């Protein structure tokens, strides 16, 4: 996959499952990408992922909640040379801010907002906590400041089907963020890619007629596509792949998702 050449950007989304400290950073280092949205980065794996980004002022956004006695993990945005990290922070008015990182980056003089998010699991946060976080995500995307890319561990849907309108959600908030009638204009890059490649979509339907479209996680043995990359209409989707076996061998329980996005304004 190509990088920023030709006004295209390769984006990675990955819940690295940082509590299993194995060789996640090594897998990331061996892949081609420009911007990586990571979830569950821990204090012990922090510097390893930071080193993957490159030298000097390129590399890693500092996530304040990981300092001192804050949460043991957080979301991160890592950039490689050719991409400048301008600003980094977290959404504050959410139940779990360490799951809500937003970075401003600059590529070829253009500004881009990159979010690395993880929806809290309802089993530990309850419907109210998970719903509030997802609702805030949707509101931020609705009012987004400019071209935006989001890598997210959705912890949803409950059941993914081949037609988005048939997806089943854990709560009504999720439909506002991910569903047909979502309140923002970002698209699920994999669904958009499949829409432009009907032969591949047909193969997937034959392979898993009840869904999911791809496997990025298993929930008590049930195959799910929890992990996804969303992009604003400023980008066309040139490719999406899911590294499931490689990510598991590296110690994660989530697939690494990678998308190539090309600027429509070029």
JSON list of C-alpha atoms in Angstrom, two decimals, residues 15-243:
[
{"chain": "A", "resi": 15, "resn": "UNK", "atom": "CA", "xyz": [-6.79, -2.16, 19.41]},
{"chain": "A", "resi": 16, "resn": "UNK", "atom": "CA", "xyz": [-3.41, -3.56, 20.41]},
{"chain": "A", "resi": 17, "resn": "UNK", "atom": "CA", "xyz": [-4.62, -5.26, 23.62]},
{"chain": "A", "resi": 18, "resn": "UNK", "atom": "CA", "xyz": [-1.70, -3.68, 25.41]},
{"chain": "A", "resi": 19, "resn": "UNK", "atom": "CA", "xyz": [-2.14, -5.72, 28.57]},
{"chain": "A", "resi": 20, "resn": "UNK", "atom": "CA", "xyz": [-0.72, -8.66, 26.61]},
{"chain": "A", "resi": 21, "resn": "UNK", "atom": "CA", "xyz": [2.72, -7.19, 26.10]},
{"chain": "A", "resi": 22, "resn": "UNK", "atom": "CA", "xyz": [4.24, -9.17, 23.25]},
{"chain": "A", "resi": 23, "resn": "UNK", "atom": "CA", "xyz": [5.34, -7.89, 19.83]},
{"chain": "A", "resi": 24, "resn": "UNK", "atom": "CA", "xyz": [2.56, -5.56, 18.73]},
{"chain": "A", "resi": 25, "resn": "UNK", "atom": "CA", "xyz": [4.99, -2.72, 18.04]},
{"chain": "A", "resi": 26, "resn": "UNK", "atom": "CA", "xyz": [7.11, -4.99, 15.85]},
{"chain": "A", "resi": 27, "resn": "UNK", "atom": "CA", "xyz": [4.13, -5.84, 13.66]},
{"chain": "A", "resi": 28, "resn": "UNK", "atom": "CA", "xyz": [3.24, -2.17, 13.30]},
{"chain": "A", "resi": 29, "resn": "UNK", "atom": "CA", "xyz": [6.83, -1.28, 12.46]},
{"chain": "A", "resi": 30, "resn": "UNK", "atom": "CA", "xyz": [6.92, -3.78, 9.60]},
{"chain": "A", "resi": 31, "resn": "UNK", "atom": "CA", "xyz": [3.86, -2.40, 7.81]},
{"chain": "A", "resi": 32, "resn": "UNK", "atom": "CA", "xyz": [3.37, 0.53, 5.44]},
{"chain": "A", "resi": 33, "resn": "UNK", "atom": "CA", "xyz": [1.23, 3.32, 6.86]},
{"chain": "A", "resi": 34, "resn": "UNK", "atom": "CA", "xyz": [1.26, 7.05, 7.51]},
{"chain": "A", "resi": 35, "resn": "UNK", "atom": "CA", "xyz": [-1.07, 7.48, 10.49]},
{"chain": "A", "resi": 36, "resn": "UNK", "atom": "CA", "xyz": [-1.94, 4.84, 13.09]},
{"chain": "A", "resi": 37, "resn": "UNK", "atom": "CA", "xyz": [-4.91, 5.02, 15.46]},
{"chain": "A", "resi": 38, "resn": "UNK", "atom": "CA", "xyz": [-4.20, 2.77, 18.42]},
{"chain": "A", "resi": 39, "resn": "UNK", "atom": "CA", "xyz": [-6.36, 1.75, 21.37]},
{"chain": "A", "resi": 40, "resn": "UNK", "atom": "CA", "xyz": [-5.35, 0.16, 24.70]},
{"chain": "A", "resi": 41, "resn": "UNK", "atom": "CA", "xyz": [-1.81, 1.49, 24.62]},
{"chain": "A", "resi": 42, "resn": "UNK", "atom": "CA", "xyz": [-0.36, 0.95, 28.11]},
{"chain": "A", "resi": 43, "resn": "UNK", "atom": "CA", "xyz": [2.41, 2.65, 30.03]},
{"chain": "A", "resi": 44, "resn": "UNK", "atom": "CA", "xyz": [4.72, -0.31, 29.45]},
{"chain": "A", "resi": 45, "resn": "UNK", "atom": "CA", "xyz": [4.21, -0.30, 25.67]},
{"chain": "A", "resi": 46, "resn": "UNK", "atom": "CA", "xyz": [4.15, 3.49, 25.28]},
{"chain": "A", "resi": 47, "resn": "UNK", "atom": "CA", "xyz": [7.74, 4.06, 24.22]},
{"chain": "A", "resi": 48, "resn": "UNK", "atom": "CA", "xyz": [7.76, 1.07, 21.86]},
{"chain": "A", "resi": 49, "resn": "UNK", "atom": "CA", "xyz": [4.88, 2.48, 19.82]},
{"chain": "A", "resi": 50, "resn": "UNK", "atom": "CA", "xyz": [6.37, 5.94, 19.99]},
{"chain": "A", "resi": 51, "resn": "UNK", "atom": "CA", "xyz": [9.62, 4.65, 18.48]},
{"chain": "A", "resi": 52, "resn": "UNK", "atom": "CA", "xyz": [7.75, 3.18, 15.52]},
{"chain": "A", "resi": 53, "resn": "UNK", "atom": "CA", "xyz": [6.68, 6.65, 14.42]},
{"chain": "A", "resi": 54, "resn": "UNK", "atom": "CA", "xyz": [10.16, 7.90, 13.57]},
{"chain": "A", "resi": 55, "resn": "UNK", "atom": "CA", "xyz": [12.73, 10.30, 14.91]},
{"chain": "A", "resi": 56, "resn": "UNK", "atom": "CA", "xyz": [12.73, 13.88, 16.12]},
{"chain": "A", "resi": 57, "resn": "UNK", "atom": "CA", "xyz": [9.47, 15.76, 16.29]},
{"chain": "A", "resi": 58, "resn": "UNK", "atom": "CA", "xyz": [7.56, 13.15, 14.28]},
{"chain": "A", "resi": 59, "resn": "UNK", "atom": "CA", "xyz": [5.91, 10.30, 16.10]},
{"chain": "A", "resi": 60, "resn": "UNK", "atom": "CA", "xyz": [3.57, 10.31, 18.99]},
{"chain": "A", "resi": 61, "resn": "UNK", "atom": "CA", "xyz": [0.82, 12.32, 20.63]},
{"chain": "A", "resi": 62, "resn": "UNK", "atom": "CA", "xyz": [1.12, 12.61, 24.40]},
{"chain": "A", "resi": 63, "resn": "UNK", "atom": "CA", "xyz": [-1.97, 11.37, 26.17]},
{"chain": "A", "resi": 64, "resn": "UNK", "atom": "CA", "xyz": [-2.27, 13.15, 29.56]},
{"chain": "A", "resi": 65, "resn": "UNK", "atom": "CA", "xyz": [-4.48, 10.55, 31.30]},
{"chain": "A", "resi": 66, "resn": "UNK", "atom": "CA", "xyz": [-1.66, 8.00, 31.05]},
{"chain": "A", "resi": 67, "resn": "UNK", "atom": "CA", "xyz": [0.57, 10.12, 33.26]},
{"chain": "A", "resi": 68, "resn": "UNK", "atom": "CA", "xyz": [0.89, 9.58, 36.99]},
{"chain": "A", "resi": 69, "resn": "UNK", "atom": "CA", "xyz": [-1.98, 7.70, 38.57]},
{"chain": "A", "resi": 70, "resn": "UNK", "atom": "CA", "xyz": [-4.40, 7.96, 35.64]},
{"chain": "A", "resi": 71, "resn": "UNK", "atom": "CA", "xyz": [-5.85, 5.04, 33.68]},
{"chain": "A", "resi": 72, "resn": "UNK", "atom": "CA", "xyz": [-3.45, 2.23, 32.78]},
{"chain": "A", "resi": 73, "resn": "UNK", "atom": "CA", "xyz": [-4.18, 2.51, 29.06]},
{"chain": "A", "resi": 74, "resn": "UNK", "atom": "CA", "xyz": [-5.29, 5.02, 26.47]},
{"chain": "A", "resi": 75, "resn": "UNK", "atom": "CA", "xyz": [-5.79, 5.77, 22.79]},
{"chain": "A", "resi": 76, "resn": "UNK", "atom": "CA", "xyz": [-2.92, 7.09, 20.73]},
{"chain": "A", "resi": 77, "resn": "UNK", "atom": "CA", "xyz": [-2.26, 8.61, 17.32]},
{"chain": "A", "resi": 78, "resn": "UNK", "atom": "CA", "xyz": [1.12, 7.78, 15.80]},
{"chain": "A", "resi": 79, "resn": "UNK", "atom": "CA", "xyz": [2.44, 9.48, 12.66]},
{"chain": "A", "resi": 80, "resn": "UNK", "atom": "CA", "xyz": [5.39, 8.74, 10.42]},
{"chain": "A", "resi": 81, "resn": "UNK", "atom": "CA", "xyz": [7.66, 11.11, 8.57]},
{"chain": "A", "resi": 82, "resn": "UNK", "atom": "CA", "xyz": [5.78, 13.11, 5.99]},
{"chain": "A", "resi": 83, "resn": "UNK", "atom": "CA", "xyz": [2.94, 13.71, 8.45]},
{"chain": "A", "resi": 84, "resn": "UNK", "atom": "CA", "xyz": [3.27, 16.46, 11.06]},
{"chain": "A", "resi": 85, "resn": "UNK", "atom": "CA", "xyz": [1.53, 16.10, 14.40]},
{"chain": "A", "resi": 86, "resn": "UNK", "atom": "CA", "xyz": [0.21, 19.60, 15.17]},
{"chain": "A", "resi": 87, "resn": "UNK", "atom": "CA", "xyz": [-2.00, 19.07, 18.22]},
{"chain": "A", "resi": 88, "resn": "UNK", "atom": "CA", "xyz": [-3.30, 16.24, 20.37]},
{"chain": "A", "resi": 89, "resn": "UNK", "atom": "CA", "xyz": [-5.86, 15.90, 23.13]},
{"chain": "A", "resi": 90, "resn": "UNK", "atom": "CA", "xyz": [-8.85, 13.96, 24.40]},
{"chain": "A", "resi": 91, "resn": "UNK", "atom": "CA", "xyz": [-12.58, 14.63, 24.54]},
{"chain": "A", "resi": 92, "resn": "UNK", "atom": "CA", "xyz": [-13.15, 15.69, 28.13]},
{"chain": "A", "resi": 93, "resn": "UNK", "atom": "CA", "xyz": [-16.90, 15.54, 28.58]},
{"chain": "A", "resi": 94, "resn": "UNK", "atom": "CA", "xyz": [-17.16, 11.76, 28.21]},
{"chain": "A", "resi": 95, "resn": "UNK", "atom": "CA", "xyz": [-17.26, 8.99, 30.83]},
{"chain": "A", "resi": 96, "resn": "UNK", "atom": "CA", "xyz": [-13.93, 7.58, 29.59]},
{"chain": "A", "resi": 97, "resn": "UNK", "atom": "CA", "xyz": [-11.71, 10.32, 28.07]},
{"chain": "A", "resi": 98, "resn": "UNK", "atom": "CA", "xyz": [-8.73, 7.98, 27.70]},
{"chain": "A", "resi": 99, "resn": "UNK", "atom": "CA", "xyz": [-10.82, 6.24, 25.02]},
{"chain": "A", "resi": 100, "resn": "UNK", "atom": "CA", "xyz": [-11.36, 9.46, 23.05]},
{"chain": "A", "resi": 101, "resn": "UNK", "atom": "CA", "xyz": [-8.16, 10.81, 21.48]},
{"chain": "A", "resi": 102, "resn": "UNK", "atom": "CA", "xyz": [-8.20, 13.47, 18.75]},
{"chain": "A", "resi": 103, "resn": "UNK", "atom": "CA", "xyz": [-5.16, 14.74, 16.86]},
{"chain": "A", "resi": 104, "resn": "UNK", "atom": "CA", "xyz": [-4.69, 17.50, 14.33]},
{"chain": "A", "resi": 105, "resn": "UNK", "atom": "CA", "xyz": [-2.09, 16.63, 11.70]},
{"chain": "A", "resi": 106, "resn": "UNK", "atom": "CA", "xyz": [-0.73, 18.36, 8.60]},
{"chain": "A", "resi": 107, "resn": "UNK", "atom": "CA", "xyz": [0.02, 16.54, 5.35]},
{"chain": "A", "resi": 108, "resn": "UNK", "atom": "CA", "xyz": [1.38, 18.37, 2.32]},
{"chain": "A", "resi": 109, "resn": "UNK", "atom": "CA", "xyz": [0.16, 21.62, 3.84]},
{"chain": "A", "resi": 110, "resn": "UNK", "atom": "CA", "xyz": [-3.37, 20.31, 4.44]},
{"chain": "A", "resi": 111, "resn": "UNK", "atom": "CA", "xyz": [-4.96, 19.94, 7.85]},
{"chain": "A", "resi": 112, "resn": "UNK", "atom": "CA", "xyz": [-6.60, 16.68, 8.86]},
{"chain": "A", "resi": 113, "resn": "UNK", "atom": "CA", "xyz": [-8.22, 15.60, 12.11]},
{"chain": "A", "resi": 114, "resn": "UNK", "atom": "CA", "xyz": [-7.51, 12.03, 13.20]},
{"chain": "A", "resi": 115, "resn": "UNK", "atom": "CA", "xyz": [-9.43, 10.39, 16.04]},
{"chain": "A", "resi": 116, "resn": "UNK", "atom": "CA", "xyz": [-8.57, 7.16, 17.84]},
{"chain": "A", "resi": 117, "resn": "UNK", "atom": "CA", "xyz": [-11.57, 5.99, 19.81]},
{"chain": "A", "resi": 118, "resn": "UNK", "atom": "CA", "xyz": [-12.83, 2.98, 21.72]},
{"chain": "A", "resi": 119, "resn": "UNK", "atom": "CA", "xyz": [-16.45, 2.64, 22.81]},
{"chain": "A", "resi": 120, "resn": "UNK", "atom": "CA", "xyz": [-16.64, 1.43, 26.41]},
{"chain": "A", "resi": 121, "resn": "UNK", "atom": "CA", "xyz": [-18.04, -2.11, 26.67]},
{"chain": "A", "resi": 122, "resn": "UNK", "atom": "CA", "xyz": [-21.55, -2.17, 28.04]},
{"chain": "A", "resi": 123, "resn": "UNK", "atom": "CA", "xyz": [-20.80, -5.19, 30.21]},
{"chain": "A", "resi": 124, "resn": "UNK", "atom": "CA", "xyz": [-18.56, -3.06, 32.46]},
{"chain": "A", "resi": 125, "resn": "UNK", "atom": "CA", "xyz": [-19.81, 0.49, 31.82]},
{"chain": "A", "resi": 126, "resn": "UNK", "atom": "CA", "xyz": [-23.51, -0.22, 31.54]},
{"chain": "A", "resi": 127, "resn": "UNK", "atom": "CA", "xyz": [-25.81, 1.09, 28.84]},
{"chain": "A", "resi": 128, "resn": "UNK", "atom": "CA", "xyz": [-25.81, 4.64, 30.20]},
{"chain": "A", "resi": 129, "resn": "UNK", "atom": "CA", "xyz": [-22.02, 5.02, 30.25]},
{"chain": "A", "resi": 130, "resn": "UNK", "atom": "CA", "xyz": [-21.51, 3.41, 26.87]},
{"chain": "A", "resi": 131, "resn": "UNK", "atom": "CA", "xyz": [-24.40, 5.35, 25.39]},
{"chain": "A", "resi": 132, "resn": "UNK", "atom": "CA", "xyz": [-23.09, 8.70, 26.63]},
{"chain": "A", "resi": 133, "resn": "UNK", "atom": "CA", "xyz": [-19.64, 8.07, 25.15]},
{"chain": "A", "resi": 134, "resn": "UNK", "atom": "CA", "xyz": [-21.07, 7.02, 21.78]},
{"chain": "A", "resi": 135, "resn": "UNK", "atom": "CA", "xyz": [-23.46, 9.98, 21.77]},
{"chain": "A", "resi": 136, "resn": "UNK", "atom": "CA", "xyz": [-20.55, 12.36, 22.33]},
{"chain": "A", "resi": 137, "resn": "UNK", "atom": "CA", "xyz": [-18.55, 10.73, 19.53]},
{"chain": "A", "resi": 138, "resn": "UNK", "atom": "CA", "xyz": [-21.48, 11.24, 17.15]},
{"chain": "A", "resi": 139, "resn": "UNK", "atom": "CA", "xyz": [-21.87, 14.90, 18.16]},
{"chain": "A", "resi": 140, "resn": "UNK", "atom": "CA", "xyz": [-18.17, 15.62, 17.62]},
{"chain": "A", "resi": 141, "resn": "UNK", "atom": "CA", "xyz": [-18.30, 14.07, 14.14]},
{"chain": "A", "resi": 142, "resn": "UNK", "atom": "CA", "xyz": [-21.47, 15.99, 13.32]},
{"chain": "A", "resi": 143, "resn": "UNK", "atom": "CA", "xyz": [-19.68, 19.25, 14.15]},
{"chain": "A", "resi": 144, "resn": "UNK", "atom": "CA", "xyz": [-16.23, 18.14, 12.94]},
{"chain": "A", "resi": 145, "resn": "UNK", "atom": "CA", "xyz": [-13.74, 20.98, 12.27]},
{"chain": "A", "resi": 146, "resn": "UNK", "atom": "CA", "xyz": [-12.61, 19.73, 8.85]},
{"chain": "A", "resi": 147, "resn": "UNK", "atom": "CA", "xyz": [-11.48, 16.62, 6.95]},
{"chain": "A", "resi": 148, "resn": "UNK", "atom": "CA", "xyz": [-11.58, 13.76, 9.44]},
{"chain": "A", "resi": 149, "resn": "UNK", "atom": "CA", "xyz": [-10.52, 10.13, 9.75]},
{"chain": "A", "resi": 150, "resn": "UNK", "atom": "CA", "xyz": [-11.50, 7.95, 12.71]},
{"chain": "A", "resi": 151, "resn": "UNK", "atom": "CA", "xyz": [-10.10, 4.60, 13.78]},
{"chain": "A", "resi": 152, "resn": "UNK", "atom": "CA", "xyz": [-12.46, 3.04, 16.29]},
{"chain": "A", "resi": 153, "resn": "UNK", "atom": "CA", "xyz": [-13.09, -0.09, 18.30]},
{"chain": "A", "resi": 154, "resn": "UNK", "atom": "CA", "xyz": [-16.88, 0.17, 18.20]},
{"chain": "A", "resi": 155, "resn": "UNK", "atom": "CA", "xyz": [-17.76, -2.67, 20.58]},
{"chain": "A", "resi": 156, "resn": "UNK", "atom": "CA", "xyz": [-20.68, -2.97, 18.15]},
{"chain": "A", "resi": 157, "resn": "UNK", "atom": "CA", "xyz": [-22.81, -3.93, 16.35]},
{"chain": "A", "resi": 158, "resn": "UNK", "atom": "CA", "xyz": [-24.45, -6.78, 18.18]},
{"chain": "A", "resi": 159, "resn": "UNK", "atom": "CA", "xyz": [-25.01, -8.41, 14.77]},
{"chain": "A", "resi": 160, "resn": "UNK", "atom": "CA", "xyz": [-23.53, -7.09, 11.52]},
{"chain": "A", "resi": 161, "resn": "UNK", "atom": "CA", "xyz": [-25.35, -7.89, 8.28]},
{"chain": "A", "resi": 162, "resn": "UNK", "atom": "CA", "xyz": [-24.42, -7.29, 4.66]},
{"chain": "A", "resi": 163, "resn": "UNK", "atom": "CA", "xyz": [-26.96, -4.46, 4.43]},
{"chain": "A", "resi": 164, "resn": "UNK", "atom": "CA", "xyz": [-26.29, -1.68, 6.94]},
{"chain": "A", "resi": 165, "resn": "UNK", "atom": "CA", "xyz": [-30.00, -1.12, 7.57]},
{"chain": "A", "resi": 166, "resn": "UNK", "atom": "CA", "xyz": [-30.20, -4.72, 8.86]},
{"chain": "A", "resi": 167, "resn": "UNK", "atom": "CA", "xyz": [-27.48, -4.31, 11.49]},
{"chain": "A", "resi": 168, "resn": "UNK", "atom": "CA", "xyz": [-28.62, -4.86, 15.08]},
{"chain": "A", "resi": 169, "resn": "UNK", "atom": "CA", "xyz": [-27.27, -2.59, 17.82]},
{"chain": "A", "resi": 170, "resn": "UNK", "atom": "CA", "xyz": [-26.82, -2.86, 21.56]},
{"chain": "A", "resi": 171, "resn": "UNK", "atom": "CA", "xyz": [-28.56, 0.49, 22.13]},
{"chain": "A", "resi": 172, "resn": "UNK", "atom": "CA", "xyz": [-30.20, 3.35, 20.23]},
{"chain": "A", "resi": 173, "resn": "UNK", "atom": "CA", "xyz": [-27.15, 5.61, 20.61]},
{"chain": "A", "resi": 174, "resn": "UNK", "atom": "CA", "xyz": [-25.04, 3.37, 18.37]},
{"chain": "A", "resi": 175, "resn": "UNK", "atom": "CA", "xyz": [-27.38, 3.78, 15.41]},
{"chain": "A", "resi": 176, "resn": "UNK", "atom": "CA", "xyz": [-26.78, 7.56, 15.59]},
{"chain": "A", "resi": 177, "resn": "UNK", "atom": "CA", "xyz": [-23.05, 6.99, 15.24]},
{"chain": "A", "resi": 178, "resn": "UNK", "atom": "CA", "xyz": [-22.83, 3.97, 12.92]},
{"chain": "A", "resi": 179, "resn": "UNK", "atom": "CA", "xyz": [-26.24, 3.36, 11.34]},
{"chain": "A", "resi": 180, "resn": "UNK", "atom": "CA", "xyz": [-28.01, 4.38, 8.16]},
{"chain": "A", "resi": 181, "resn": "UNK", "atom": "CA", "xyz": [-29.45, 7.50, 9.81]},
{"chain": "A", "resi": 182, "resn": "UNK", "atom": "CA", "xyz": [-26.24, 8.55, 11.60]},
{"chain": "A", "resi": 183, "resn": "UNK", "atom": "CA", "xyz": [-26.00, 12.24, 12.47]},
{"chain": "A", "resi": 184, "resn": "UNK", "atom": "CA", "xyz": [-22.67, 12.84, 10.69]},
{"chain": "A", "resi": 185, "resn": "UNK", "atom": "CA", "xyz": [-21.38, 12.43, 7.14]},
{"chain": "A", "resi": 186, "resn": "UNK", "atom": "CA", "xyz": [-18.46, 10.05, 7.68]},
{"chain": "A", "resi": 187, "resn": "UNK", "atom": "CA", "xyz": [-18.60, 6.65, 5.99]},
{"chain": "A", "resi": 188, "resn": "UNK", "atom": "CA", "xyz": [-17.47, 3.21, 7.06]},
{"chain": "A", "resi": 189, "resn": "UNK", "atom": "CA", "xyz": [-14.55, 2.80, 4.65]},
{"chain": "A", "resi": 190, "resn": "UNK", "atom": "CA", "xyz": [-14.93, -0.97, 4.30]},
{"chain": "A", "resi": 191, "resn": "UNK", "atom": "CA", "xyz": [-18.62, -0.77, 3.41]},
{"chain": "A", "resi": 192, "resn": "UNK", "atom": "CA", "xyz": [-17.78, 1.93, 0.88]},
{"chain": "A", "resi": 193, "resn": "UNK", "atom": "CA", "xyz": [-15.00, -0.17, -0.59]},
{"chain": "A", "resi": 194, "resn": "UNK", "atom": "CA", "xyz": [-17.30, -3.17, -0.96]},
{"chain": "A", "resi": 195, "resn": "UNK", "atom": "CA", "xyz": [-19.93, -1.01, -2.65]},
{"chain": "A", "resi": 196, "resn": "UNK", "atom": "CA", "xyz": [-17.38, -0.29, -5.37]},
{"chain": "A", "resi": 197, "resn": "UNK", "atom": "CA", "xyz": [-16.30, -3.94, -5.63]},
{"chain": "A", "resi": 198, "resn": "UNK", "atom": "CA", "xyz": [-19.49, -6.00, -6.05]},
{"chain": "A", "resi": 199, "resn": "UNK", "atom": "CA", "xyz": [-17.57, -9.19, -6.89]},
{"chain": "A", "resi": 200, "resn": "UNK", "atom": "CA", "xyz": [-15.81, -9.13, -3.54]},
{"chain": "A", "resi": 201, "resn": "UNK", "atom": "CA", "xyz": [-19.07, -8.29, -1.77]},
{"chain": "A", "resi": 202, "resn": "UNK", "atom": "CA", "xyz": [-20.72, -11.29, -3.41]},
{"chain": "A", "resi": 203, "resn": "UNK", "atom": "CA", "xyz": [-17.87, -13.57, -2.31]},
{"chain": "A", "resi": 204, "resn": "UNK", "atom": "CA", "xyz": [-18.22, -12.38, 1.28]},
{"chain": "A", "resi": 205, "resn": "UNK", "atom": "CA", "xyz": [-21.98, -12.87, 1.20]},
{"chain": "A", "resi": 206, "resn": "UNK", "atom": "CA", "xyz": [-21.47, -16.45, 0.00]},
{"chain": "A", "resi": 207, "resn": "UNK", "atom": "CA", "xyz": [-18.82, -17.10, 2.65]},
{"chain": "A", "resi": 208, "resn": "UNK", "atom": "CA", "xyz": [-20.75, -15.58, 5.58]},
{"chain": "A", "resi": 209, "resn": "UNK", "atom": "CA", "xyz": [-24.36, -15.06, 4.48]},
{"chain": "A", "resi": 210, "resn": "UNK", "atom": "CA", "xyz": [-25.41, -13.78, 7.91]},
{"chain": "A", "resi": 211, "resn": "UNK", "atom": "CA", "xyz": [-22.34, -11.57, 8.33]},
{"chain": "A", "resi": 212, "resn": "UNK", "atom": "CA", "xyz": [-20.10, -10.11, 9.54]},
{"chain": "A", "resi": 213, "resn": "UNK", "atom": "CA", "xyz": [-18.37, -8.48, 6.58]},
{"chain": "A", "resi": 214, "resn": "UNK", "atom": "CA", "xyz": [-14.96, -9.25, 8.11]},
{"chain": "A", "resi": 215, "resn": "UNK", "atom": "CA", "xyz": [-13.66, -10.69, 11.38]},
{"chain": "A", "resi": 216, "resn": "UNK", "atom": "CA", "xyz": [-11.80, -8.33, 13.68]},
{"chain": "A", "resi": 217, "resn": "UNK", "atom": "CA", "xyz": [-12.74, -9.78, 17.08]},
{"chain": "A", "resi": 218, "resn": "UNK", "atom": "CA", "xyz": [-14.58, -12.69, 18.63]},
{"chain": "A", "resi": 219, "resn": "UNK", "atom": "CA", "xyz": [-17.21, -12.26, 21.34]},
{"chain": "A", "resi": 220, "resn": "UNK", "atom": "CA", "xyz": [-17.57, -15.51, 23.28]},
{"chain": "A", "resi": 221, "resn": "UNK", "atom": "CA", "xyz": [-16.73, -17.38, 20.11]},
{"chain": "A", "resi": 222, "resn": "UNK", "atom": "CA", "xyz": [-18.97, -15.23, 17.87]},
{"chain": "A", "resi": 223, "resn": "UNK", "atom": "CA", "xyz": [-17.20, -13.58, 14.94]},
{"chain": "A", "resi": 224, "resn": "UNK", "atom": "CA", "xyz": [-17.59, -9.77, 14.93]},
{"chain": "A", "resi": 225, "resn": "UNK", "atom": "CA", "xyz": [-16.39, -6.75, 13.00]},
{"chain": "A", "resi": 226, "resn": "UNK", "atom": "CA", "xyz": [-15.93, -4.33, 15.86]},
{"chain": "A", "resi": 227, "resn": "UNK", "atom": "CA", "xyz": [-12.96, -2.42, 14.43]},
{"chain": "A", "resi": 228, "resn": "UNK", "atom": "CA", "xyz": [-13.36, 0.05, 11.58]},
{"chain": "A", "resi": 229, "resn": "UNK", "atom": "CA", "xyz": [-12.01, 3.16, 9.92]},
{"chain": "A", "resi": 230, "resn": "UNK", "atom": "CA", "xyz": [-14.43, 5.98, 9.08]},
{"chain": "A", "resi": 231, "resn": "UNK", "atom": "CA", "xyz": [-13.60, 8.86, 6.75]},
{"chain": "A", "resi": 232, "resn": "UNK", "atom": "CA", "xyz": [-15.27, 12.13, 5.78]},
{"chain": "A", "resi": 233, "resn": "UNK", "atom": "CA", "xyz": [-16.37, 12.71, 2.16]},
{"chain": "A", "resi": 234, "resn": "UNK", "atom": "CA", "xyz": [-13.08, 14.50, 1.50]},
{"chain": "A", "resi": 235, "resn": "UNK", "atom": "CA", "xyz": [-11.57, 11.06, 0.81]},
{"chain": "A", "resi": 236, "resn": "UNK", "atom": "CA", "xyz": [-12.14, 8.26, -1.68]},
{"chain": "A", "resi": 237, "resn": "UNK", "atom": "CA", "xyz": [-11.43, 4.73, -0.47]},
{"chain": "A", "resi": 238, "resn": "UNK", "atom": "CA", "xyz": [-8.76, 3.00, -2.55]},
{"chain": "A", "resi": 239, "resn": "UNK", "atom": "CA", "xyz": [-8.39, -0.14, -0.41]},
{"chain": "A", "resi": 240, "resn": "UNK", "atom": "CA", "xyz": [-9.10, -1.75, 2.96]},
{"chain": "A", "resi": 241, "resn": "UNK", "atom": "CA", "xyz": [-7.61, -4.88, 4.49]},
{"chain": "A", "resi": 242, "resn": "UNK", "atom": "CA", "xyz": [-7.91, -6.68, 7.83]},
{"chain": "A", "resi": 243, "resn": "UNK", "atom": "CA", "xyz": [-4.88, -8.37, 9.38]}
]
